[in-house]
XYZ file of C-alpha atoms in Angstrom:
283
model
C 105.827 85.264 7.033
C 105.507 86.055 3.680
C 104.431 89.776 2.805
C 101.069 90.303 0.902
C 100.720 91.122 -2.218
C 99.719 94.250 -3.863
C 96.167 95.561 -3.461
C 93.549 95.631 -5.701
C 93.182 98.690 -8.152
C 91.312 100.873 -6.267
C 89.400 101.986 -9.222
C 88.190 98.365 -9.633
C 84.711 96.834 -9.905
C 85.501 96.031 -6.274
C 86.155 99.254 -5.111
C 83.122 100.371 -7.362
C 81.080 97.779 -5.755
C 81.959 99.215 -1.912
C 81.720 102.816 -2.585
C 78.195 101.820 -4.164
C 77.484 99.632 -0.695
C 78.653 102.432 1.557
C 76.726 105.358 -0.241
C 73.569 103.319 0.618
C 74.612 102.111 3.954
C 75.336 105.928 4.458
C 71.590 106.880 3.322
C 69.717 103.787 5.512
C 71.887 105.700 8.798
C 71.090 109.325 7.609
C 67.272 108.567 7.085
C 66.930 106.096 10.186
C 69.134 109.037 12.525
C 66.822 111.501 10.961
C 63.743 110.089 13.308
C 65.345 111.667 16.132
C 65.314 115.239 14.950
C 62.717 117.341 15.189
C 61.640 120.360 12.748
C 61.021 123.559 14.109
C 61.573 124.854 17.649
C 62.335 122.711 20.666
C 61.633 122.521 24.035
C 64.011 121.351 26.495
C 63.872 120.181 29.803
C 66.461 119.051 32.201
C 66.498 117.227 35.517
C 68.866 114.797 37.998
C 67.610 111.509 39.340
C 69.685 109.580 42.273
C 68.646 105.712 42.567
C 70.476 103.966 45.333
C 73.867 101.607 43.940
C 72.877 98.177 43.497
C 74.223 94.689 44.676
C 74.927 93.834 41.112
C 75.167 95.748 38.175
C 73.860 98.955 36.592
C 71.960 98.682 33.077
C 70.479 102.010 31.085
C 67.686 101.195 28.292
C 67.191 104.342 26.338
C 64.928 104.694 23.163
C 65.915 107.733 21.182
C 69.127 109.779 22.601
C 72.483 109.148 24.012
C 73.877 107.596 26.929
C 76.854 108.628 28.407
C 77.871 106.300 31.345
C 80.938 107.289 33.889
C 82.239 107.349 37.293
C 81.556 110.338 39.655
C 83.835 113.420 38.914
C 84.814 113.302 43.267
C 85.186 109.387 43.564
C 82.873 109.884 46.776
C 79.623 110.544 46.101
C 77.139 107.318 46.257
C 73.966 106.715 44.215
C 73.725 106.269 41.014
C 73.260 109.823 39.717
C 71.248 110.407 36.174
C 71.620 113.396 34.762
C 68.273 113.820 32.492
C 68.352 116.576 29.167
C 64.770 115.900 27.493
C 64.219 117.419 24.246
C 60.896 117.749 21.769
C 58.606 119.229 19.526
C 56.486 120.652 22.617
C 56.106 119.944 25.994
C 52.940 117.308 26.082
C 56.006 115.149 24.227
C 58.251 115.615 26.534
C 56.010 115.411 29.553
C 55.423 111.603 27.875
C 58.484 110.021 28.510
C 59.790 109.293 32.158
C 63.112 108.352 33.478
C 62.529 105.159 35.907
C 64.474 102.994 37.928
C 63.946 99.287 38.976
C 65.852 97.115 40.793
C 65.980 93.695 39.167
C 67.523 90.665 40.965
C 69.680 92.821 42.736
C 70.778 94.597 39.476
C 69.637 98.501 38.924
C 68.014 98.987 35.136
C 67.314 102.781 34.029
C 64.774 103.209 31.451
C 63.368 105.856 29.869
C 59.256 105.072 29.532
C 57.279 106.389 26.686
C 53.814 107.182 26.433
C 53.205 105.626 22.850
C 50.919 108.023 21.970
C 53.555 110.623 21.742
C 56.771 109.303 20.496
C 58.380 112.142 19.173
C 61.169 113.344 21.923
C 64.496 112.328 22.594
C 66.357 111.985 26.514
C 70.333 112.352 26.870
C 71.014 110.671 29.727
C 74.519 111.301 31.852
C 75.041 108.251 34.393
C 77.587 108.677 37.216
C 78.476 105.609 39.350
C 80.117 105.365 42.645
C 83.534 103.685 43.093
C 83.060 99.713 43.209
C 79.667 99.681 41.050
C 79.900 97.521 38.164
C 78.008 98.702 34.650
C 76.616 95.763 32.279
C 74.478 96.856 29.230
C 73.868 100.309 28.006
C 71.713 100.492 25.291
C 69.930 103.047 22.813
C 68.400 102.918 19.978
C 68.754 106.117 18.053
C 72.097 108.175 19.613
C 76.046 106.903 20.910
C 76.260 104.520 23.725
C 79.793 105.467 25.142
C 80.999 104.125 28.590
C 84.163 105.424 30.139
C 86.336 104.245 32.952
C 84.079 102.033 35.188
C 84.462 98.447 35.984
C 82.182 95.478 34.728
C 81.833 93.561 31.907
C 79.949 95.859 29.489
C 77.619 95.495 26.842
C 77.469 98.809 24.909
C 75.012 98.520 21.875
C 73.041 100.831 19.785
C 71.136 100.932 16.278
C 71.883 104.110 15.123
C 75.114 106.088 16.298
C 78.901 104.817 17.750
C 79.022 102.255 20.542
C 82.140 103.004 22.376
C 83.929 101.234 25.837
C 87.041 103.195 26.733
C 89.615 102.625 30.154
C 87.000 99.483 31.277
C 87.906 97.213 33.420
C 86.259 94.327 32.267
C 85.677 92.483 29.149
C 83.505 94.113 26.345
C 81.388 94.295 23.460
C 80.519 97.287 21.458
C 77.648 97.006 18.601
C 76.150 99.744 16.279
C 74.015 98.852 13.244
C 74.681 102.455 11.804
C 78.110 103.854 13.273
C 81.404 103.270 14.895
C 82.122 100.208 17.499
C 85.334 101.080 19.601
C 86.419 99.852 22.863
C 90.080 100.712 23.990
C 92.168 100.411 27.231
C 90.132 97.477 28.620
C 90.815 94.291 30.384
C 89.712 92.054 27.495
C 87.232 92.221 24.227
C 84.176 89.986 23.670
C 83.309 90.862 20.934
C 82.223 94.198 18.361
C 81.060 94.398 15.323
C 79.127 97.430 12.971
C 77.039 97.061 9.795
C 77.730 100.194 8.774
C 80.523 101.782 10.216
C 84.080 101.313 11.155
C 85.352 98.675 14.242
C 88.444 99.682 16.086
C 89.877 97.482 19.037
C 92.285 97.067 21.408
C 92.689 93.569 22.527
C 94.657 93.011 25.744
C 92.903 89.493 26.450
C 89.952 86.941 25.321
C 88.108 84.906 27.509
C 87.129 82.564 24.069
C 86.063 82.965 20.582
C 85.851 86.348 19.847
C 85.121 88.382 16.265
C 85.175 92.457 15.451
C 83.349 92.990 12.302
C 82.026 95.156 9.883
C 79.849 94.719 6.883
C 80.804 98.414 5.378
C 83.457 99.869 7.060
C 87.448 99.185 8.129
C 88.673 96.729 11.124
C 91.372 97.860 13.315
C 92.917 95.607 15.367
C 95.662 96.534 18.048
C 96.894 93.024 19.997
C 98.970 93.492 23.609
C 102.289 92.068 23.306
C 102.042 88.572 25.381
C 98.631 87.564 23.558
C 98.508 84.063 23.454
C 95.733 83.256 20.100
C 94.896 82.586 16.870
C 94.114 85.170 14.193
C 92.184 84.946 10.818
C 91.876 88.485 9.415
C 90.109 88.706 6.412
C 89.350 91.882 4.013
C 86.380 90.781 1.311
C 86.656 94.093 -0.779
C 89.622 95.963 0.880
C 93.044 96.343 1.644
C 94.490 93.976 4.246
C 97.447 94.837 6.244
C 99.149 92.728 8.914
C 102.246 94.550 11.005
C 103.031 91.752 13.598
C 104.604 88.519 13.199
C 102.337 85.449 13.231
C 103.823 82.160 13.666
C 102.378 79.240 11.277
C 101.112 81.838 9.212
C 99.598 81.341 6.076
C 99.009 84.910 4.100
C 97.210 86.024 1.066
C 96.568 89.100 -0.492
C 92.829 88.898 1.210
C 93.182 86.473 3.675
C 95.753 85.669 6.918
C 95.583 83.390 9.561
C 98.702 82.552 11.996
C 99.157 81.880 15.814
C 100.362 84.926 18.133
C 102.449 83.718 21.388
C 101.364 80.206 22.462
C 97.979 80.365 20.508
C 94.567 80.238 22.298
C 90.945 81.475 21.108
C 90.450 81.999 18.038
C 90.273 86.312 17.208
C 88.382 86.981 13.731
C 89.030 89.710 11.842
C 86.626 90.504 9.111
C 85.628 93.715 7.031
C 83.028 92.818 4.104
C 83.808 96.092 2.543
C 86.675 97.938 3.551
C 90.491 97.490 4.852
C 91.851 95.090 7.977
C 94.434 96.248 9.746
C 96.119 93.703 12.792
C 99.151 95.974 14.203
C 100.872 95.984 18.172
C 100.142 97.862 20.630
C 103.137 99.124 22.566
C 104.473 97.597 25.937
């Protein structure tokens, strides 16, 4: 294929125009994260809940806080454990927001419940799974949704932090509005994408069209030899960089789109602001 050509001078009204769209991307996260922390001395509480493990799949709905989602350190123990770390301004605010469980259709959904009179307190929340218990969304709104080395086809999402899916064995998607999407060692991607933040990827299999995106921030794409799609990777105000062979390629400096193995679903690369980057994973 034929190589691209050089990239843009960085010093550029292009460049200019990102490093103007990232400083205020930047502030948006910084003042939006800043609603979780609290001035002045906390008060912390912390406490385990064990829920029985469902038929179907285990969801988490935070509000403000992380979720950390994982199997059980032993590989024995059954339940669903939650670990629960509440933190506030005093403890009326953290007495106002309970940890619940309900079982849904067979599925298990953790929330944490607010009393909306007093909204200013934050829950951590450490989920351990047995062996065998598949996880579907885990979602926050102001902290990191990060899922490690369960099985299920996870959804990990959050507003304001990273969204990460690592050693899954199942297909994902990872979201943030304000922070890093990354999902690594799993079966298959479904999707991830960032507004402001960078997406990185490791793409063993699709199951159909499937995008990883950001609006301010660089897409990394590693692809498992024996992929069988189609890639368009394109870099609006960045640097694009394509390190594996495409066949019926057609490259730009901006802009590539070619067929890896057989072809199959279509696999879009796009970064509005920043670099692209499509390289191979090893064997």
């Amino acid at each position: 294929m034929d190589a691209p050509s050089s990239p843009a001078d960085p010093s550029g009204p292009a460049a200019t125009t990102r490093r103007r769209l990232l400083a205020v991307g930047a502030t948006a996260a910084a003042g939006l994260a800043g609603c979780v922390g609290f001035a002045g001395p906390d008060v912390t509480e912390s406490s385990s809940r064990t829920f029985d493990a469902p038929e179907g799949v285990v969801s988490i709905e935070n509000r403000n806080g992380d979720v950390e989602v994982g199997p059980h350190d032993d590989g024995d123990s059954e339940g669903v454990v939650v670990e629960i770390r509440k933190r506030g301004r005093s403890q009326a605010a953290i007495d106002a927001v309970a940890v619940e469980g309900a079982t849904e259709e067979g599925d298990l959904v953790v929330r944490t419940m607010y009393d909306d009179r007093l909204r200013n307190a934050s829950v951590d929340l450490s989920v351990r799974v047995p062996e065998g218990t598949a996880v579907g969304s885990v979602e926050t709104r102001n902290g990191d949704a990060v899922v490690r080395s369960v099985s299920g086809d996870v959804r990990a999402t959050t507003s304001n932090g990273d969204a990460r899916a690592v050693d899954v064995d199942g297909y994902v998607t990872v979201r943030s509005s304000n922070g890093d999407a990354e999902a690594r060692g799993t079966t298959g991607l479904a999707g991830a994408r960032s507004a402001n933040g960078d997406v990185r990827v490791e793409v063993y299999d699709l199951r159909g069209a499937t995008d990883a995106t950001s609006a301010n921030g660089d897409v990394e794409a590693g692809v498992a030899p024996g992929l069988d799609a189609t890639v368009l990777a394109t870099a609006g105000n960045g640097d694009l960089d394509v390190e594996v062979e495409l066949d019926d390629a057609s490259v730009s400096t901006r802009q590539a789109r070619g067929r890896l193995g057989d072809g199959g679903p279509l696999l879009t690369l796009t970064s509005a602001n920043g670099d692209v980057r499509l390289y191979g994973l090893a064997d």
